[in-house]
Amino acid sequence: MAEDRDVAVNGHVQHDVGDTRLEEGSLIEAGQLYADALEMFRSIDDPWGCAIVLQTLGAVALRRDDVAAARGHYSESVAICRSMNNSENIARGLIGLAVTALGERDVDKAEALLSESIAIWRDLGSRAGIAMCLAGLASAEASRGRFVEAARLF
């Protein structure tokens, strides 16, 4: 168990260093650090660690314009979070999936994902989560040319 704890600590450190590199704009280095962290969490069967890193890898993939990779990371993360009944991170992952759907021009899917996410955020009482979803729904409306409806969501 001590070895697993050490691996988990190292995984979190890798993730944190990746965050620093990401803030510095080093997408490739950050992505590698996150991938290393994911490998560590997988090696000790830590679903929470895997889910968090997968969401971060999804965000990195989006910044690199790799929508397919982002979708894969977010999908896997949401599945893990559903298996753990981790509502907050399900809602976060659904937002990531919605962004990928918008990137793929699937506005209906994005709206459905955001609607599911906003329901979770409402249950959790998170105004910030609700605001993120409303911003996403506004983007969906704008992509349909419904600018007045989009403005109402802001």
mmCIF file of C-alpha atoms in Angstrom:
data_model
loop_
_atom_site.group_PDB
_atom_site.id
_atom_site.type_symbol
_atom_site.label_atom_id
_atom_site.label_comp_id
_atom_site.label_asym_id
_atom_site.label_seq_id
_atom_site.Cartn_x
_atom_site.Cartn_y
_atom_site.Cartn_z
ATOM 1 C CA MET A 1 0.000 0.000 0.000
ATOM 2 C CA ALA A 2 2.868 2.407 0.719
ATOM 3 C CA GLU A 3 4.101 1.880 -2.833
ATOM 4 C CA ASP A 4 0.657 2.708 -4.229
ATOM 5 C CA ARG A 5 0.573 5.865 -2.119
ATOM 6 C CA ASP A 6 3.991 6.866 -3.460
ATOM 7 C CA VAL A 7 2.838 6.279 -7.038
ATOM 8 C CA ALA A 8 -0.311 8.332 -6.385
ATOM 9 C CA VAL A 9 1.723 11.187 -4.913
ATOM 10 C CA ASN A 10 4.067 11.090 -7.902
ATOM 11 C CA GLY A 11 1.064 11.071 -10.244
ATOM 12 C CA HIS A 12 -0.317 14.195 -8.584
ATOM 13 C CA VAL A 13 3.084 15.888 -8.753
ATOM 14 C CA GLN A 14 3.351 15.045 -12.468
ATOM 15 C CA HIS A 15 -0.131 16.489 -12.983
ATOM 16 C CA ASP A 16 0.744 19.665 -11.070
ATOM 17 C CA VAL A 17 3.982 20.163 -13.001
ATOM 18 C CA GLY A 18 1.960 19.611 -16.175
ATOM 19 C CA ASP A 19 -0.372 22.395 -15.057
ATOM 20 C CA THR A 20 2.618 24.713 -14.685
ATOM 21 C CA ARG A 21 3.926 23.815 -18.126
ATOM 22 C CA LEU A 22 0.462 24.322 -19.597
ATOM 23 C CA GLU A 23 0.237 27.792 -18.045
ATOM 24 C CA GLU A 24 3.622 28.554 -19.614
ATOM 25 C CA GLY A 25 2.256 27.515 -23.006
ATOM 26 C CA SER A 26 4.275 24.299 -23.338
ATOM 27 C CA LEU A 27 1.470 22.086 -24.659
ATOM 28 C CA ILE A 28 3.681 19.201 -25.752
ATOM 29 C CA GLU A 29 5.591 19.013 -22.468
ATOM 30 C CA ALA A 30 2.392 19.411 -20.442
ATOM 31 C CA GLY A 31 0.708 16.680 -22.457
ATOM 32 C CA GLN A 32 3.590 14.301 -21.817
ATOM 33 C CA LEU A 33 3.533 15.036 -18.078
ATOM 34 C CA TYR A 34 -0.207 14.371 -17.979
ATOM 35 C CA ALA A 35 0.236 11.159 -19.984
ATOM 36 C CA ASP A 36 2.886 10.035 -17.489
ATOM 37 C CA ALA A 37 0.540 10.845 -14.607
ATOM 38 C CA LEU A 38 -2.237 8.844 -16.269
ATOM 39 C CA GLU A 39 0.087 5.866 -16.634
ATOM 40 C CA MET A 40 0.936 6.095 -12.919
ATOM 41 C CA PHE A 41 -2.726 6.234 -11.882
ATOM 42 C CA ARG A 42 -3.583 3.326 -14.175
ATOM 43 C CA SER A 43 -0.739 1.262 -12.690
ATOM 44 C CA ILE A 44 -2.333 1.461 -9.233
ATOM 45 C CA ASP A 45 -5.935 1.264 -10.475
ATOM 46 C CA ASP A 46 -6.824 4.742 -9.205
ATOM 47 C CA PRO A 47 -10.022 5.671 -11.048
ATOM 48 C CA TRP A 48 -10.314 9.154 -9.547
ATOM 49 C CA GLY A 49 -6.746 10.051 -10.546
ATOM 50 C CA CYS A 50 -7.335 8.646 -14.037
ATOM 51 C CA ALA A 51 -10.589 10.585 -14.464
ATOM 52 C CA ILE A 52 -9.022 13.898 -13.479
ATOM 53 C CA VAL A 53 -5.976 13.453 -15.704
ATOM 54 C CA LEU A 54 -8.144 12.349 -18.628
ATOM 55 C CA GLN A 55 -10.136 15.571 -18.354
ATOM 56 C CA THR A 56 -6.916 17.559 -18.368
ATOM 57 C CA LEU A 57 -5.653 15.604 -21.377
ATOM 58 C CA GLY A 58 -8.957 16.444 -23.070
ATOM 59 C CA ALA A 59 -8.347 20.141 -22.477
ATOM 60 C CA VAL A 60 -4.804 19.861 -23.860
ATOM 61 C CA ALA A 61 -6.079 18.024 -26.937
ATOM 62 C CA LEU A 62 -8.607 20.803 -27.548
ATOM 63 C CA ARG A 63 -5.886 23.429 -27.316
ATOM 64 C CA ARG A 64 -3.953 21.441 -29.915
ATOM 65 C CA ASP A 65 -7.093 21.305 -32.117
ATOM 66 C CA ASP A 66 -7.274 17.514 -31.801
ATOM 67 C CA VAL A 67 -11.011 17.196 -31.277
ATOM 68 C CA ALA A 68 -11.045 13.410 -31.743
ATOM 69 C CA ALA A 69 -8.456 12.869 -29.009
ATOM 70 C CA ALA A 70 -10.281 15.297 -26.729
ATOM 71 C CA ARG A 71 -13.541 13.412 -27.246
ATOM 72 C CA GLY A 72 -11.821 10.148 -26.359
ATOM 73 C CA HIS A 73 -10.295 11.532 -23.176
ATOM 74 C CA TYR A 74 -13.507 13.203 -22.021
ATOM 75 C CA SER A 75 -15.606 10.125 -22.863
ATOM 76 C CA GLU A 76 -13.368 7.847 -20.853
ATOM 77 C CA SER A 77 -13.321 10.290 -17.954
ATOM 78 C CA VAL A 78 -17.116 10.610 -17.888
ATOM 79 C CA ALA A 79 -17.477 6.814 -17.951
ATOM 80 C CA ILE A 80 -15.101 6.483 -14.996
ATOM 81 C CA CYS A 81 -16.869 9.271 -13.089
ATOM 82 C CA ARG A 82 -20.254 7.643 -13.734
ATOM 83 C CA SER A 83 -18.913 4.360 -12.324
ATOM 84 C CA MET A 84 -17.808 6.245 -9.173
ATOM 85 C CA ASN A 85 -21.007 8.333 -9.032
ATOM 86 C CA ASN A 86 -18.829 11.462 -9.006
ATOM 87 C CA SER A 87 -21.408 14.049 -10.050
ATOM 88 C CA GLU A 88 -19.176 17.118 -10.193
ATOM 89 C CA ASN A 89 -16.639 15.513 -12.491
ATOM 90 C CA ILE A 90 -19.370 13.950 -14.625
ATOM 91 C CA ALA A 91 -20.699 17.484 -15.144
ATOM 92 C CA ARG A 92 -17.214 18.818 -15.952
ATOM 93 C CA GLY A 93 -16.556 16.024 -18.420
ATOM 94 C CA LEU A 94 -19.913 16.590 -20.109
ATOM 95 C CA ILE A 95 -18.916 20.207 -20.719
ATOM 96 C CA GLY A 96 -15.701 18.986 -22.346
ATOM 97 C CA LEU A 97 -17.688 16.579 -24.512
ATOM 98 C CA ALA A 98 -20.022 19.420 -25.463
ATOM 99 C CA VAL A 99 -17.069 21.524 -26.582
ATOM 100 C CA THR A 100 -15.865 18.636 -28.740
ATOM 101 C CA ALA A 101 -19.364 18.256 -30.199
ATOM 102 C CA LEU A 102 -19.385 21.965 -31.077
ATOM 103 C CA GLY A 103 -15.963 21.503 -32.674
ATOM 104 C CA GLU A 104 -17.461 18.730 -34.782
ATOM 105 C CA ARG A 105 -20.451 20.940 -35.677
ATOM 106 C CA ASP A 106 -22.878 18.636 -33.817
ATOM 107 C CA VAL A 107 -24.876 21.356 -32.084
ATOM 108 C CA ASP A 108 -27.758 19.067 -31.074
ATOM 109 C CA LYS A 109 -25.366 16.753 -29.262
ATOM 110 C CA ALA A 110 -23.613 19.700 -27.591
ATOM 111 C CA GLU A 111 -26.933 21.044 -26.338
ATOM 112 C CA ALA A 112 -27.944 17.638 -24.985
ATOM 113 C CA LEU A 113 -24.630 17.252 -23.149
ATOM 114 C CA LEU A 114 -24.850 20.769 -21.729
ATOM 115 C CA SER A 115 -28.437 20.184 -20.635
ATOM 116 C CA GLU A 116 -27.367 17.058 -18.753
ATOM 117 C CA SER A 117 -24.463 18.937 -17.211
ATOM 118 C CA ILE A 118 -26.543 21.929 -16.148
ATOM 119 C CA ALA A 119 -29.024 19.620 -14.392
ATOM 120 C CA ILE A 120 -26.164 18.147 -12.368
ATOM 121 C CA TRP A 121 -24.776 21.585 -11.512
ATOM 122 C CA ARG A 122 -28.258 22.697 -10.388
ATOM 123 C CA ASP A 123 -28.524 19.654 -8.114
ATOM 124 C CA LEU A 124 -25.095 20.498 -6.704
ATOM 125 C CA GLY A 125 -26.036 24.170 -6.277
ATOM 126 C CA SER A 126 -23.044 25.351 -8.303
ATOM 127 C CA ARG A 127 -23.610 28.729 -9.901
ATOM 128 C CA ALA A 128 -20.196 28.563 -11.553
ATOM 129 C CA GLY A 129 -21.054 25.227 -13.163
ATOM 130 C CA ILE A 130 -24.388 26.552 -14.355
ATOM 131 C CA ALA A 131 -22.641 29.625 -15.796
ATOM 132 C CA MET A 132 -20.179 27.437 -17.730
ATOM 133 C CA CYS A 133 -23.096 25.533 -19.240
ATOM 134 C CA LEU A 134 -25.003 28.695 -20.123
ATOM 135 C CA ALA A 135 -21.918 30.017 -21.912
ATOM 136 C CA GLY A 136 -21.747 26.763 -23.856
ATOM 137 C CA LEU A 137 -25.446 26.923 -24.700
ATOM 138 C CA ALA A 138 -24.938 30.502 -25.885
ATOM 139 C CA SER A 139 -22.150 29.289 -28.184
ATOM 140 C CA ALA A 140 -24.478 26.598 -29.515
ATOM 141 C CA GLU A 141 -27.199 29.158 -30.230
ATOM 142 C CA ALA A 142 -24.703 31.486 -31.912
ATOM 143 C CA SER A 143 -23.445 28.647 -34.114
ATOM 144 C CA ARG A 144 -27.013 28.276 -35.362
ATOM 145 C CA GLY A 145 -27.179 31.970 -36.146
ATOM 146 C CA ARG A 146 -29.549 32.627 -33.251
ATOM 147 C CA PHE A 147 -27.686 35.602 -31.889
ATOM 148 C CA VAL A 148 -30.513 37.128 -29.863
ATOM 149 C CA GLU A 149 -31.107 33.816 -28.089
ATOM 150 C CA ALA A 150 -27.356 33.484 -27.530
ATOM 151 C CA ALA A 151 -27.171 36.961 -26.005
ATOM 152 C CA ARG A 152 -30.012 36.133 -23.611
ATOM 153 C CA LEU A 153 -27.984 33.259 -22.195
ATOM 154 C CA PHE A 154 -25.066 35.524 -21.228
#
